[in-house]
mmCIF file of N, CA and C in Angstrom:
data_model
loop_
_atom_site.group_PDB
_atom_site.id
_atom_site.type_symbol
_atom_site.label_atom_id
_atom_site.label_comp_id
_atom_site.label_asym_id
_atom_site.label_seq_id
_atom_site.Cartn_x
_atom_site.Cartn_y
_atom_site.Cartn_z
ATOM 1 N N MET F 249 0.464 -1.522 -0.001
ATOM 2 C CA MET F 249 -0.099 0.166 0.000
ATOM 3 C C MET F 249 1.187 0.877 -0.244
ATOM 4 N N ASP F 250 0.445 2.332 -0.638
ATOM 5 C CA ASP F 250 1.134 3.908 -1.000
ATOM 6 C C ASP F 250 0.535 4.803 -0.966
ATOM 7 N N ILE F 251 0.388 4.580 0.210
ATOM 8 C CA ILE F 251 -0.339 6.321 0.727
ATOM 9 C C ILE F 251 0.459 7.478 1.239
ATOM 10 N N THR F 252 -0.183 8.382 0.637
ATOM 11 C CA THR F 252 0.369 9.833 0.448
ATOM 12 C C THR F 252 -0.422 10.636 1.770
ATOM 13 N N ILE F 253 0.412 12.033 2.065
ATOM 14 C CA ILE F 253 -0.761 13.028 2.120
ATOM 15 C C ILE F 253 -0.496 14.426 0.571
ATOM 16 N N GLN F 254 -2.092 14.397 0.294
ATOM 17 C CA GLN F 254 -1.794 14.932 -0.915
ATOM 18 C C GLN F 254 -2.380 16.776 -0.249
ATOM 19 N N SER F 255 -3.266 16.893 0.291
ATOM 20 C CA SER F 255 -3.751 18.952 1.466
ATOM 21 C C SER F 255 -3.866 18.289 2.619
ATOM 22 N N SER F 256 -3.659 19.315 3.232
ATOM 23 C CA SER F 256 -4.066 19.324 4.396
ATOM 24 C C SER F 256 -4.933 20.558 4.447
ATOM 25 N N PHE F 257 -5.773 21.333 5.405
ATOM 26 C CA PHE F 257 -6.674 22.167 5.608
ATOM 27 C C PHE F 257 -6.335 22.972 6.892
ATOM 28 N N LEU F 258 -6.174 24.139 6.471
ATOM 29 C CA LEU F 258 -6.072 25.196 7.525
ATOM 30 C C LEU F 258 -6.994 26.386 7.357
ATOM 31 N N PRO F 259 -7.593 27.037 8.779
ATOM 32 C CA PRO F 259 -8.696 28.250 8.403
ATOM 33 C C PRO F 259 -8.070 29.639 8.002
ATOM 34 N N HIS F 260 -8.451 29.846 7.067
ATOM 35 C CA HIS F 260 -8.104 31.768 6.662
ATOM 36 C C HIS F 260 -9.234 32.064 7.564
ATOM 37 N N THR F 261 -8.569 33.816 8.095
ATOM 38 C CA THR F 261 -9.875 34.147 8.304
ATOM 39 C C THR F 261 -9.740 36.570 7.280
ATOM 40 N N ASP F 262 -8.450 35.810 6.931
ATOM 41 C CA ASP F 262 -8.548 37.054 5.705
ATOM 42 C C ASP F 262 -7.810 36.477 4.632
ATOM 43 N N ALA F 263 -8.686 36.139 3.386
ATOM 44 C CA ALA F 263 -8.333 35.468 2.384
ATOM 45 C C ALA F 263 -7.119 36.117 1.496
ATOM 46 N N GLU F 264 -6.834 37.242 1.495
ATOM 47 C CA GLU F 264 -6.012 38.022 1.077
ATOM 48 C C GLU F 264 -4.602 38.529 1.833
ATOM 49 N N ALA F 265 -5.549 38.619 3.158
ATOM 50 C CA ALA F 265 -3.793 38.095 4.250
ATOM 51 C C ALA F 265 -2.904 37.010 3.563
ATOM 52 N N SER F 266 -4.029 35.935 3.641
ATOM 53 C CA SER F 266 -3.639 34.502 4.335
ATOM 54 C C SER F 266 -2.363 34.277 2.886
ATOM 55 N N VAL F 267 -3.267 34.776 1.278
ATOM 56 C CA VAL F 267 -2.647 34.126 0.059
ATOM 57 C C VAL F 267 -1.392 35.415 0.019
ATOM 58 N N ALA F 268 -1.362 36.398 0.323
ATOM 59 C CA ALA F 268 0.256 36.790 0.491
ATOM 60 C C ALA F 268 1.089 36.822 1.725
ATOM 61 N N PHE F 269 0.809 35.955 2.507
ATOM 62 C CA PHE F 269 1.312 35.269 3.671
ATOM 63 C C PHE F 269 2.419 34.096 2.391
ATOM 64 N N TYR F 270 1.316 33.150 2.286
ATOM 65 C CA TYR F 270 2.023 31.975 1.854
ATOM 66 C C TYR F 270 2.654 32.109 -0.008
ATOM 67 N N ARG F 271 2.348 33.046 -0.680
ATOM 68 C CA ARG F 271 2.678 33.551 -1.765
ATOM 69 C C ARG F 271 3.637 33.798 -1.432
ATOM 70 N N ASP F 272 3.411 35.102 -0.736
ATOM 71 C CA ASP F 272 4.814 36.007 -0.251
ATOM 72 C C ASP F 272 5.707 36.138 0.532
ATOM 73 N N VAL F 273 5.594 35.415 1.541
ATOM 74 C CA VAL F 273 6.492 35.105 2.930
ATOM 75 C C VAL F 273 7.193 33.962 2.532
ATOM 76 N N LEU F 274 6.050 32.722 2.360
ATOM 77 C CA LEU F 274 6.767 31.579 2.396
ATOM 78 C C LEU F 274 7.247 30.963 0.408
ATOM 79 N N GLY F 275 6.745 31.912 -0.509
ATOM 80 C CA GLY F 275 7.033 31.433 -1.718
ATOM 81 C C GLY F 275 6.435 30.136 -2.316
ATOM 82 N N PHE F 276 5.340 29.818 -1.612
ATOM 83 C CA PHE F 276 4.243 29.015 -2.210
ATOM 84 C C PHE F 276 3.353 29.262 -3.776
ATOM 85 N N GLU F 277 3.030 29.110 -4.437
ATOM 86 C CA GLU F 277 2.341 29.351 -5.859
ATOM 87 C C GLU F 277 0.760 28.497 -5.243
ATOM 88 N N VAL F 278 0.108 29.599 -5.563
ATOM 89 C CA VAL F 278 -1.293 29.870 -5.597
ATOM 90 C C VAL F 278 -2.192 28.941 -6.515
ATOM 91 N N ARG F 279 -2.533 27.989 -6.474
ATOM 92 C CA ARG F 279 -3.110 26.837 -7.552
ATOM 93 C C ARG F 279 -4.320 26.785 -7.304
ATOM 94 N N LEU F 280 -5.389 27.466 -6.678
ATOM 95 C CA LEU F 280 -6.506 27.513 -6.728
ATOM 96 C C LEU F 280 -7.216 28.282 -6.276
ATOM 97 N N ASP F 281 -8.287 29.028 -6.588
ATOM 98 C CA ASP F 281 -8.851 30.332 -5.629
ATOM 99 C C ASP F 281 -10.425 30.339 -5.989
ATOM 100 N N VAL F 282 -11.077 29.752 -4.884
ATOM 101 C CA VAL F 282 -12.655 29.021 -5.843
ATOM 102 C C VAL F 282 -12.912 29.747 -4.302
ATOM 103 N N GLY F 283 -14.275 30.753 -4.840
ATOM 104 C CA GLY F 283 -15.081 31.073 -4.159
ATOM 105 C C GLY F 283 -16.715 31.280 -4.267
ATOM 106 N N TYR F 284 -17.018 31.192 -3.473
ATOM 107 C CA TYR F 284 -18.734 31.236 -3.044
ATOM 108 C C TYR F 284 -19.085 32.044 -2.463
ATOM 109 N N GLU F 285 -20.405 32.759 -2.830
ATOM 110 C CA GLU F 285 -20.834 33.626 -2.389
ATOM 111 C C GLU F 285 -19.795 34.607 -1.526
ATOM 112 N N ASP F 286 -19.559 34.771 -0.307
ATOM 113 C CA ASP F 286 -18.611 35.716 0.267
ATOM 114 C C ASP F 286 -18.020 35.002 0.818
ATOM 115 N N MET F 287 -17.137 33.834 0.142
ATOM 116 C CA MET F 287 -15.937 32.442 0.967
ATOM 117 C C MET F 287 -15.511 32.506 0.273
ATOM 118 N N ARG F 288 -13.788 31.984 0.521
ATOM 119 C CA ARG F 288 -12.973 31.657 -0.488
ATOM 120 C C ARG F 288 -12.778 30.361 -0.125
ATOM 121 N N TRP F 289 -12.350 29.738 -0.874
ATOM 122 C CA TRP F 289 -11.311 27.917 -0.358
ATOM 123 C C TRP F 289 -9.639 28.299 -1.384
ATOM 124 N N ILE F 290 -8.754 28.488 -0.678
ATOM 125 C CA ILE F 290 -7.354 28.407 -1.613
ATOM 126 C C ILE F 290 -5.964 27.600 -1.306
ATOM 127 N N THR F 291 -6.201 27.151 -2.982
ATOM 128 C CA THR F 291 -5.111 26.264 -2.831
ATOM 129 C C THR F 291 -3.489 26.754 -3.505
ATOM 130 N N VAL F 292 -2.962 26.462 -2.151
ATOM 131 C CA VAL F 292 -1.300 26.979 -2.107
ATOM 132 C C VAL F 292 -0.138 25.615 -1.534
ATOM 133 N N GLY F 293 1.041 25.853 -2.292
ATOM 134 C CA GLY F 293 2.168 24.691 -2.015
ATOM 135 C C GLY F 293 2.758 25.134 -2.444
ATOM 136 N N PRO F 294 4.262 24.154 -2.275
ATOM 137 C CA PRO F 294 5.386 24.484 -2.299
ATOM 138 C C PRO F 294 5.650 24.098 -4.255
ATOM 139 N N VAL F 295 6.530 25.390 -4.603
ATOM 140 C CA VAL F 295 6.813 25.576 -5.839
ATOM 141 C C VAL F 295 7.906 23.573 -6.453
ATOM 142 N N GLY F 296 6.901 23.017 -7.069
ATOM 143 C CA GLY F 296 7.835 21.937 -8.036
ATOM 144 C C GLY F 296 7.830 20.633 -7.377
ATOM 145 N N GLN F 297 6.481 21.160 -6.429
ATOM 146 C CA GLN F 297 6.053 19.878 -5.918
ATOM 147 C C GLN F 297 4.517 19.886 -5.969
ATOM 148 N N PRO F 298 3.848 19.182 -6.776
ATOM 149 C CA PRO F 298 2.490 19.472 -7.599
ATOM 150 C C PRO F 298 1.720 18.539 -6.499
ATOM 151 N N ASP F 299 2.143 17.535 -6.043
ATOM 152 C CA ASP F 299 1.373 16.480 -5.104
ATOM 153 C C ASP F 299 1.489 16.623 -3.335
ATOM 154 N N THR F 300 1.660 18.006 -3.421
ATOM 155 C CA THR F 300 1.099 18.674 -1.577
ATOM 156 C C THR F 300 0.772 19.873 -1.680
ATOM 157 N N ALA F 301 -0.461 19.803 -0.537
ATOM 158 C CA ALA F 301 -1.187 21.834 -0.834
ATOM 159 C C ALA F 301 -1.969 22.114 0.089
ATOM 160 N N ILE F 302 -1.808 22.650 0.929
ATOM 161 C CA ILE F 302 -2.728 23.386 2.082
ATOM 162 C C ILE F 302 -3.284 23.804 1.510
ATOM 163 N N VAL F 303 -4.994 23.389 2.031
ATOM 164 C CA VAL F 303 -6.002 24.030 1.475
ATOM 165 C C VAL F 303 -6.881 25.681 2.357
ATOM 166 N N LEU F 304 -6.593 26.755 2.124
ATOM 167 C CA LEU F 304 -6.943 27.747 3.697
ATOM 168 C C LEU F 304 -8.451 28.176 3.183
ATOM 169 N N HIS F 305 -9.321 27.689 4.342
ATOM 170 C CA HIS F 305 -10.643 27.496 4.018
ATOM 171 C C HIS F 305 -11.269 28.666 5.366
ATOM 172 N N PRO F 306 -12.616 29.105 5.036
ATOM 173 C CA PRO F 306 -13.156 29.838 5.696
ATOM 174 C C PRO F 306 -13.407 29.016 6.749
ATOM 175 N N PRO F 307 -13.345 29.143 8.079
ATOM 176 C CA PRO F 307 -13.137 28.358 9.637
ATOM 177 C C PRO F 307 -14.625 28.468 9.819
ATOM 178 N N GLY F 308 -15.126 26.603 9.907
ATOM 179 C CA GLY F 308 -16.349 26.863 10.410
ATOM 180 C C GLY F 308 -17.686 26.202 9.669
ATOM 181 N N VAL F 309 -17.329 26.570 8.031
ATOM 182 C CA VAL F 309 -18.251 26.454 6.993
ATOM 183 C C VAL F 309 -18.758 25.058 6.916
ATOM 184 N N GLY F 310 -20.010 24.745 7.237
ATOM 185 C CA GLY F 310 -20.777 23.499 6.827
ATOM 186 C C GLY F 310 -21.137 22.766 7.697
ATOM 187 N N SER F 311 -20.795 23.556 9.206
ATOM 188 C CA SER F 311 -20.695 22.479 9.971
ATOM 189 C C SER F 311 -21.603 22.999 11.206
ATOM 190 N N ASP F 312 -22.390 22.394 12.360
ATOM 191 C CA ASP F 312 -23.394 22.622 12.305
ATOM 192 C C ASP F 312 -23.285 23.231 13.507
ATOM 193 N N LEU F 313 -22.042 24.347 14.002
ATOM 194 C CA LEU F 313 -21.538 25.036 14.987
ATOM 195 C C LEU F 313 -23.004 26.101 15.218
ATOM 196 N N THR F 314 -22.911 26.744 16.092
ATOM 197 C CA THR F 314 -23.848 27.407 16.779
ATOM 198 C C THR F 314 -22.812 29.058 16.359
ATOM 199 N N ASP F 315 -23.656 30.078 16.523
ATOM 200 C CA ASP F 315 -22.558 31.212 16.847
ATOM 201 C C ASP F 315 -21.896 31.505 17.752
ATOM 202 N N ASP F 316 -21.908 30.850 18.593
ATOM 203 C CA ASP F 316 -21.284 31.207 20.326
ATOM 204 C C ASP F 316 -20.066 29.905 19.868
ATOM 205 N N GLU F 317 -20.231 29.103 19.292
ATOM 206 C CA GLU F 317 -19.214 28.023 19.427
ATOM 207 C C GLU F 317 -18.501 28.587 18.253
ATOM 208 N N ARG F 318 -19.144 29.041 17.113
ATOM 209 C CA ARG F 318 -18.184 29.817 16.079
ATOM 210 C C ARG F 318 -16.951 30.466 16.321
ATOM 211 N N GLU F 319 -17.890 31.397 17.474
ATOM 212 C CA GLU F 319 -17.115 32.404 18.152
ATOM 213 C C GLU F 319 -15.947 31.702 18.944
ATOM 214 N N VAL F 320 -16.258 30.802 19.462
ATOM 215 C CA VAL F 320 -15.284 30.527 20.585
ATOM 216 C C VAL F 320 -14.159 29.777 19.159
ATOM 217 N N LEU F 321 -14.986 29.675 18.549
ATOM 218 C CA LEU F 321 -13.799 28.598 17.217
ATOM 219 C C LEU F 321 -12.231 29.553 16.651
ATOM 220 N N LEU F 322 -13.233 31.035 17.058
ATOM 221 C CA LEU F 322 -12.097 31.919 15.921
ATOM 222 C C LEU F 322 -11.684 32.743 16.784
ATOM 223 N N GLU F 323 -11.799 32.348 18.076
ATOM 224 C CA GLU F 323 -10.607 32.907 19.366
ATOM 225 C C GLU F 323 -9.947 31.911 19.308
ATOM 226 N N ILE F 324 -9.734 30.222 19.112
ATOM 227 C CA ILE F 324 -8.795 29.513 19.284
ATOM 228 C C ILE F 324 -7.852 29.127 17.999
ATOM 229 N N ILE F 325 -8.009 30.199 17.400
ATOM 230 C CA ILE F 325 -7.611 29.714 15.832
ATOM 231 C C ILE F 325 -6.509 30.822 15.920
ATOM 232 N N ALA F 326 -7.252 32.313 16.733
ATOM 233 C CA ALA F 326 -6.567 33.085 16.689
ATOM 234 C C ALA F 326 -5.243 32.821 17.572
ATOM 235 N N LYS F 327 -4.945 32.502 18.710
ATOM 236 C CA LYS F 327 -4.256 31.826 19.722
ATOM 237 C C LYS F 327 -3.095 31.250 18.670
ATOM 238 N N GLY F 328 -3.300 30.431 17.807
ATOM 239 C CA GLY F 328 -2.507 29.364 16.942
ATOM 240 C C GLY F 328 -2.451 28.327 17.736
ATOM 241 N N SER F 329 -3.382 28.276 18.598
ATOM 242 C CA SER F 329 -3.695 27.186 19.278
ATOM 243 C C SER F 329 -4.270 25.451 19.281
ATOM 244 N N TYR F 330 -4.825 25.908 17.742
ATOM 245 C CA TYR F 330 -6.314 24.753 17.339
ATOM 246 C C TYR F 330 -5.464 24.356 16.050
ATOM 247 N N PHE F 331 -4.749 25.481 14.934
ATOM 248 C CA PHE F 331 -4.446 24.305 13.826
ATOM 249 C C PHE F 331 -3.238 24.914 13.524
ATOM 250 N N GLY F 332 -2.716 23.752 13.108
ATOM 251 C CA GLY F 332 -0.917 24.036 12.068
ATOM 252 C C GLY F 332 -0.839 22.802 11.470
ATOM 253 N N VAL F 333 0.628 23.228 10.926
ATOM 254 C CA VAL F 333 1.190 22.858 9.664
ATOM 255 C C VAL F 333 2.537 22.633 9.804
ATOM 256 N N ASN F 334 2.962 21.686 9.682
ATOM 257 C CA ASN F 334 4.807 21.342 9.581
ATOM 258 C C ASN F 334 5.057 21.736 8.159
ATOM 259 N N LEU F 335 6.185 22.724 8.190
ATOM 260 C CA LEU F 335 6.934 22.371 6.589
ATOM 261 C C LEU F 335 8.604 22.087 7.168
ATOM 262 N N ALA F 336 9.119 22.041 6.121
ATOM 263 C CA ALA F 336 10.595 21.183 5.975
ATOM 264 C C ALA F 336 11.020 22.381 5.128
ATOM 265 N N THR F 337 12.668 21.991 5.687
ATOM 266 C CA THR F 337 13.712 22.778 5.018
ATOM 267 C C THR F 337 14.809 22.387 4.675
ATOM 268 N N ASP F 338 15.810 22.212 4.267
ATOM 269 C CA ASP F 338 17.434 21.724 4.214
ATOM 270 C C ASP F 338 18.478 22.572 5.274
ATOM 271 N N ASP F 339 17.762 23.964 4.766
ATOM 272 C CA ASP F 339 18.775 25.239 5.855
ATOM 273 C C ASP F 339 17.813 25.667 6.479
ATOM 274 N N LEU F 340 17.020 25.692 8.103
ATOM 275 C CA LEU F 340 16.369 26.269 8.827
ATOM 276 C C LEU F 340 16.633 27.908 8.874
ATOM 277 N N ASP F 341 18.055 28.272 9.123
ATOM 278 C CA ASP F 341 18.165 29.129 9.748
ATOM 279 C C ASP F 341 18.284 30.160 8.447
ATOM 280 N N THR F 342 18.821 29.818 7.629
ATOM 281 C CA THR F 342 18.410 31.090 6.436
ATOM 282 C C THR F 342 16.560 30.688 5.810
ATOM 283 N N ALA F 343 15.847 29.975 5.648
ATOM 284 C CA ALA F 343 14.668 30.174 6.276
ATOM 285 C C ALA F 343 13.895 30.879 6.622
ATOM 286 N N PHE F 344 14.356 30.556 7.914
ATOM 287 C CA PHE F 344 14.303 31.715 9.480
ATOM 288 C C PHE F 344 13.692 33.471 9.176
ATOM 289 N N ALA F 345 15.224 33.098 8.392
ATOM 290 C CA ALA F 345 15.702 34.701 8.931
ATOM 291 C C ALA F 345 14.845 35.395 6.999
ATOM 292 N N ALA F 346 14.315 34.552 6.454
ATOM 293 C CA ALA F 346 13.625 35.263 4.915
ATOM 294 C C ALA F 346 12.517 35.352 5.829
ATOM 295 N N VAL F 347 11.511 34.147 6.436
ATOM 296 C CA VAL F 347 10.331 34.184 7.064
ATOM 297 C C VAL F 347 10.354 35.580 7.989
ATOM 298 N N ALA F 348 11.154 35.308 8.934
ATOM 299 C CA ALA F 348 11.488 36.862 9.624
ATOM 300 C C ALA F 348 11.560 38.116 9.057
ATOM 301 N N ALA F 349 11.888 38.262 8.125
ATOM 302 C CA ALA F 349 11.581 39.438 7.532
ATOM 303 C C ALA F 349 11.143 39.885 6.716
ATOM 304 N N ALA F 350 10.376 39.326 6.284
ATOM 305 C CA ALA F 350 9.136 39.161 5.519
ATOM 306 C C ALA F 350 7.978 39.739 6.513
ATOM 307 N N GLY F 351 8.193 39.745 7.480
ATOM 308 C CA GLY F 351 7.212 40.648 8.471
ATOM 309 C C GLY F 351 6.260 39.414 9.541
ATOM 310 N N ALA F 352 6.624 37.828 9.560
ATOM 311 C CA ALA F 352 6.427 37.142 9.487
ATOM 312 C C ALA F 352 5.381 37.237 11.253
ATOM 313 N N ASP F 353 5.134 36.778 11.844
ATOM 314 C CA ASP F 353 4.638 36.702 13.625
ATOM 315 C C ASP F 353 5.447 35.720 13.749
ATOM 316 N N VAL F 354 6.959 35.772 14.822
ATOM 317 C CA VAL F 354 7.585 34.626 15.013
ATOM 318 C C VAL F 354 6.979 34.487 16.251
ATOM 319 N N VAL F 355 6.690 32.945 16.752
ATOM 320 C CA VAL F 355 6.954 32.204 18.007
ATOM 321 C C VAL F 355 7.812 32.348 18.482
ATOM 322 N N GLN F 356 8.535 31.363 17.776
ATOM 323 C CA GLN F 356 10.184 30.918 17.886
ATOM 324 C C GLN F 356 10.994 30.453 17.151
ATOM 325 N N GLU F 357 12.272 31.209 17.844
ATOM 326 C CA GLU F 357 13.311 30.856 17.143
ATOM 327 C C GLU F 357 14.228 29.930 16.585
ATOM 328 N N PRO F 358 14.900 29.291 15.823
ATOM 329 C CA PRO F 358 15.105 28.021 15.390
ATOM 330 C C PRO F 358 16.033 27.584 17.073
ATOM 331 N N VAL F 359 15.446 26.373 17.311
ATOM 332 C CA VAL F 359 16.078 25.810 18.329
ATOM 333 C C VAL F 359 16.070 24.255 18.517
ATOM 334 N N ASP F 360 17.091 23.558 18.367
ATOM 335 C CA ASP F 360 17.649 22.249 18.668
ATOM 336 C C ASP F 360 16.713 21.337 19.781
ATOM 337 N N GLN F 361 15.525 20.523 19.037
ATOM 338 C CA GLN F 361 14.548 19.954 20.457
ATOM 339 C C GLN F 361 15.316 19.112 20.926
ATOM 340 N N ASP F 362 14.595 18.509 22.143
ATOM 341 C CA ASP F 362 15.229 16.950 22.121
ATOM 342 C C ASP F 362 14.955 16.047 21.970
ATOM 343 N N TYR F 363 13.848 16.209 20.915
ATOM 344 C CA TYR F 363 13.192 14.913 20.504
ATOM 345 C C TYR F 363 13.371 14.823 18.863
ATOM 346 N N GLY F 364 15.069 15.793 18.484
ATOM 347 C CA GLY F 364 15.994 15.030 17.916
ATOM 348 C C GLY F 364 15.707 16.157 15.998
ATOM 349 N N VAL F 365 15.085 17.309 16.411
ATOM 350 C CA VAL F 365 14.531 18.222 14.806
ATOM 351 C C VAL F 365 15.424 19.494 15.155
ATOM 352 N N ARG F 366 15.402 20.388 14.542
ATOM 353 C CA ARG F 366 15.568 21.444 14.920
ATOM 354 C C ARG F 366 14.934 22.462 13.790
ATOM 355 N N ASP F 367 14.170 23.018 14.708
ATOM 356 C CA ASP F 367 13.057 23.910 13.990
ATOM 357 C C ASP F 367 12.679 25.949 14.791
ATOM 358 N N ALA F 368 11.703 25.964 14.371
ATOM 359 C CA ALA F 368 10.992 27.339 14.317
ATOM 360 C C ALA F 368 9.598 27.067 14.241
ATOM 361 N N ALA F 369 9.373 28.615 14.728
ATOM 362 C CA ALA F 369 7.603 28.160 14.490
ATOM 363 C C ALA F 369 7.192 30.004 14.517
ATOM 364 N N PHE F 370 6.121 30.434 13.654
ATOM 365 C CA PHE F 370 5.494 31.372 13.149
ATOM 366 C C PHE F 370 4.107 31.279 13.150
ATOM 367 N N ARG F 371 3.294 32.002 13.320
ATOM 368 C CA ARG F 371 1.849 32.151 12.928
ATOM 369 C C ARG F 371 1.419 32.935 11.176
ATOM 370 N N ASP F 372 0.472 32.438 10.786
ATOM 371 C CA ASP F 372 0.236 32.803 9.903
ATOM 372 C C ASP F 372 -0.915 33.951 10.201
ATOM 373 N N PRO F 373 -1.264 34.451 8.983
ATOM 374 C CA PRO F 373 -2.462 36.034 9.466
ATOM 375 C C PRO F 373 -3.498 35.627 10.370
ATOM 376 N N ALA F 374 -4.014 33.847 9.736
ATOM 377 C CA ALA F 374 -5.119 33.898 10.778
ATOM 378 C C ALA F 374 -4.700 33.047 12.413
ATOM 379 N N GLY F 375 -3.452 33.107 12.324
ATOM 380 C CA GLY F 375 -3.023 32.441 13.805
ATOM 381 C C GLY F 375 -2.383 31.453 13.960
ATOM 382 N N ASN F 376 -2.522 30.355 12.632
ATOM 383 C CA ASN F 376 -2.733 28.973 12.645
ATOM 384 C C ASN F 376 -1.307 28.850 12.613
ATOM 385 N N LEU F 377 -0.554 27.447 13.283
ATOM 386 C CA LEU F 377 1.187 27.909 14.031
ATOM 387 C C LEU F 377 1.295 26.736 12.831
ATOM 388 N N ILE F 378 2.897 27.357 11.833
ATOM 389 C CA ILE F 378 3.719 26.769 10.642
ATOM 390 C C ILE F 378 5.029 27.045 11.594
ATOM 391 N N ARG F 379 5.210 25.533 11.997
ATOM 392 C CA ARG F 379 6.596 25.108 12.510
ATOM 393 C C ARG F 379 7.612 24.961 11.183
ATOM 394 N N ILE F 380 8.764 25.329 11.189
ATOM 395 C CA ILE F 380 9.518 24.827 10.027
ATOM 396 C C ILE F 380 10.581 24.280 10.508
ATOM 397 N N GLN F 381 10.510 22.677 10.283
ATOM 398 C CA GLN F 381 11.926 22.266 10.346
ATOM 399 C C GLN F 381 13.228 21.637 9.792
ATOM 400 N N GLN F 382 14.437 21.670 10.722
ATOM 401 C CA GLN F 382 15.109 21.718 9.252
ATOM 402 C C GLN F 382 15.244 19.904 8.980
ATOM 403 N N ASN F 383 15.345 19.076 7.720
ATOM 404 C CA ASN F 383 15.248 18.183 6.795
ATOM 405 C C ASN F 383 16.767 17.456 7.932
ATOM 406 N N GLN F 384 16.626 15.923 8.099
ATOM 407 C CA GLN F 384 17.818 15.552 8.850
ATOM 408 C C GLN F 384 18.945 15.442 7.220
ATOM 409 N N LYS F 385 20.387 15.309 7.403
ATOM 410 C CA LYS F 385 21.179 15.271 6.739
ATOM 411 C C LYS F 385 21.612 13.915 6.566
ATOM 412 N N GLY F 386 21.733 13.612 5.622
ATOM 413 C CA GLY F 386 21.846 11.787 5.041
ATOM 414 C C GLY F 386 22.752 11.525 5.623
#
């Protein structure tokens, strides 16, 4: 059996700010931008990796959330405590410097973790936690 991850989903609370972050700060390409009424689903991914994507979506759409529950969800997203994704690079320090210089909300500077990776963390415009880990050299 050969199973891969094709896409993961992160909420956005401001479509234009999210597009700017993923395209201009992380260097991802925008692959799809689909709107319905006042909502947008935006698919982004690393250039040269067409089989891996993140779908940015309005939070809580299509669910049975009450207005109060939706408000709690938005508060949790803004804290960066609910959604996130781990990215990888061969040069964390260079990637960190570029992302930080672009104005990203830095949560953690590069650190060698006890569990064997070196990583850093940012928040995207919605508050989603974006960790960047350095690939182990072969």
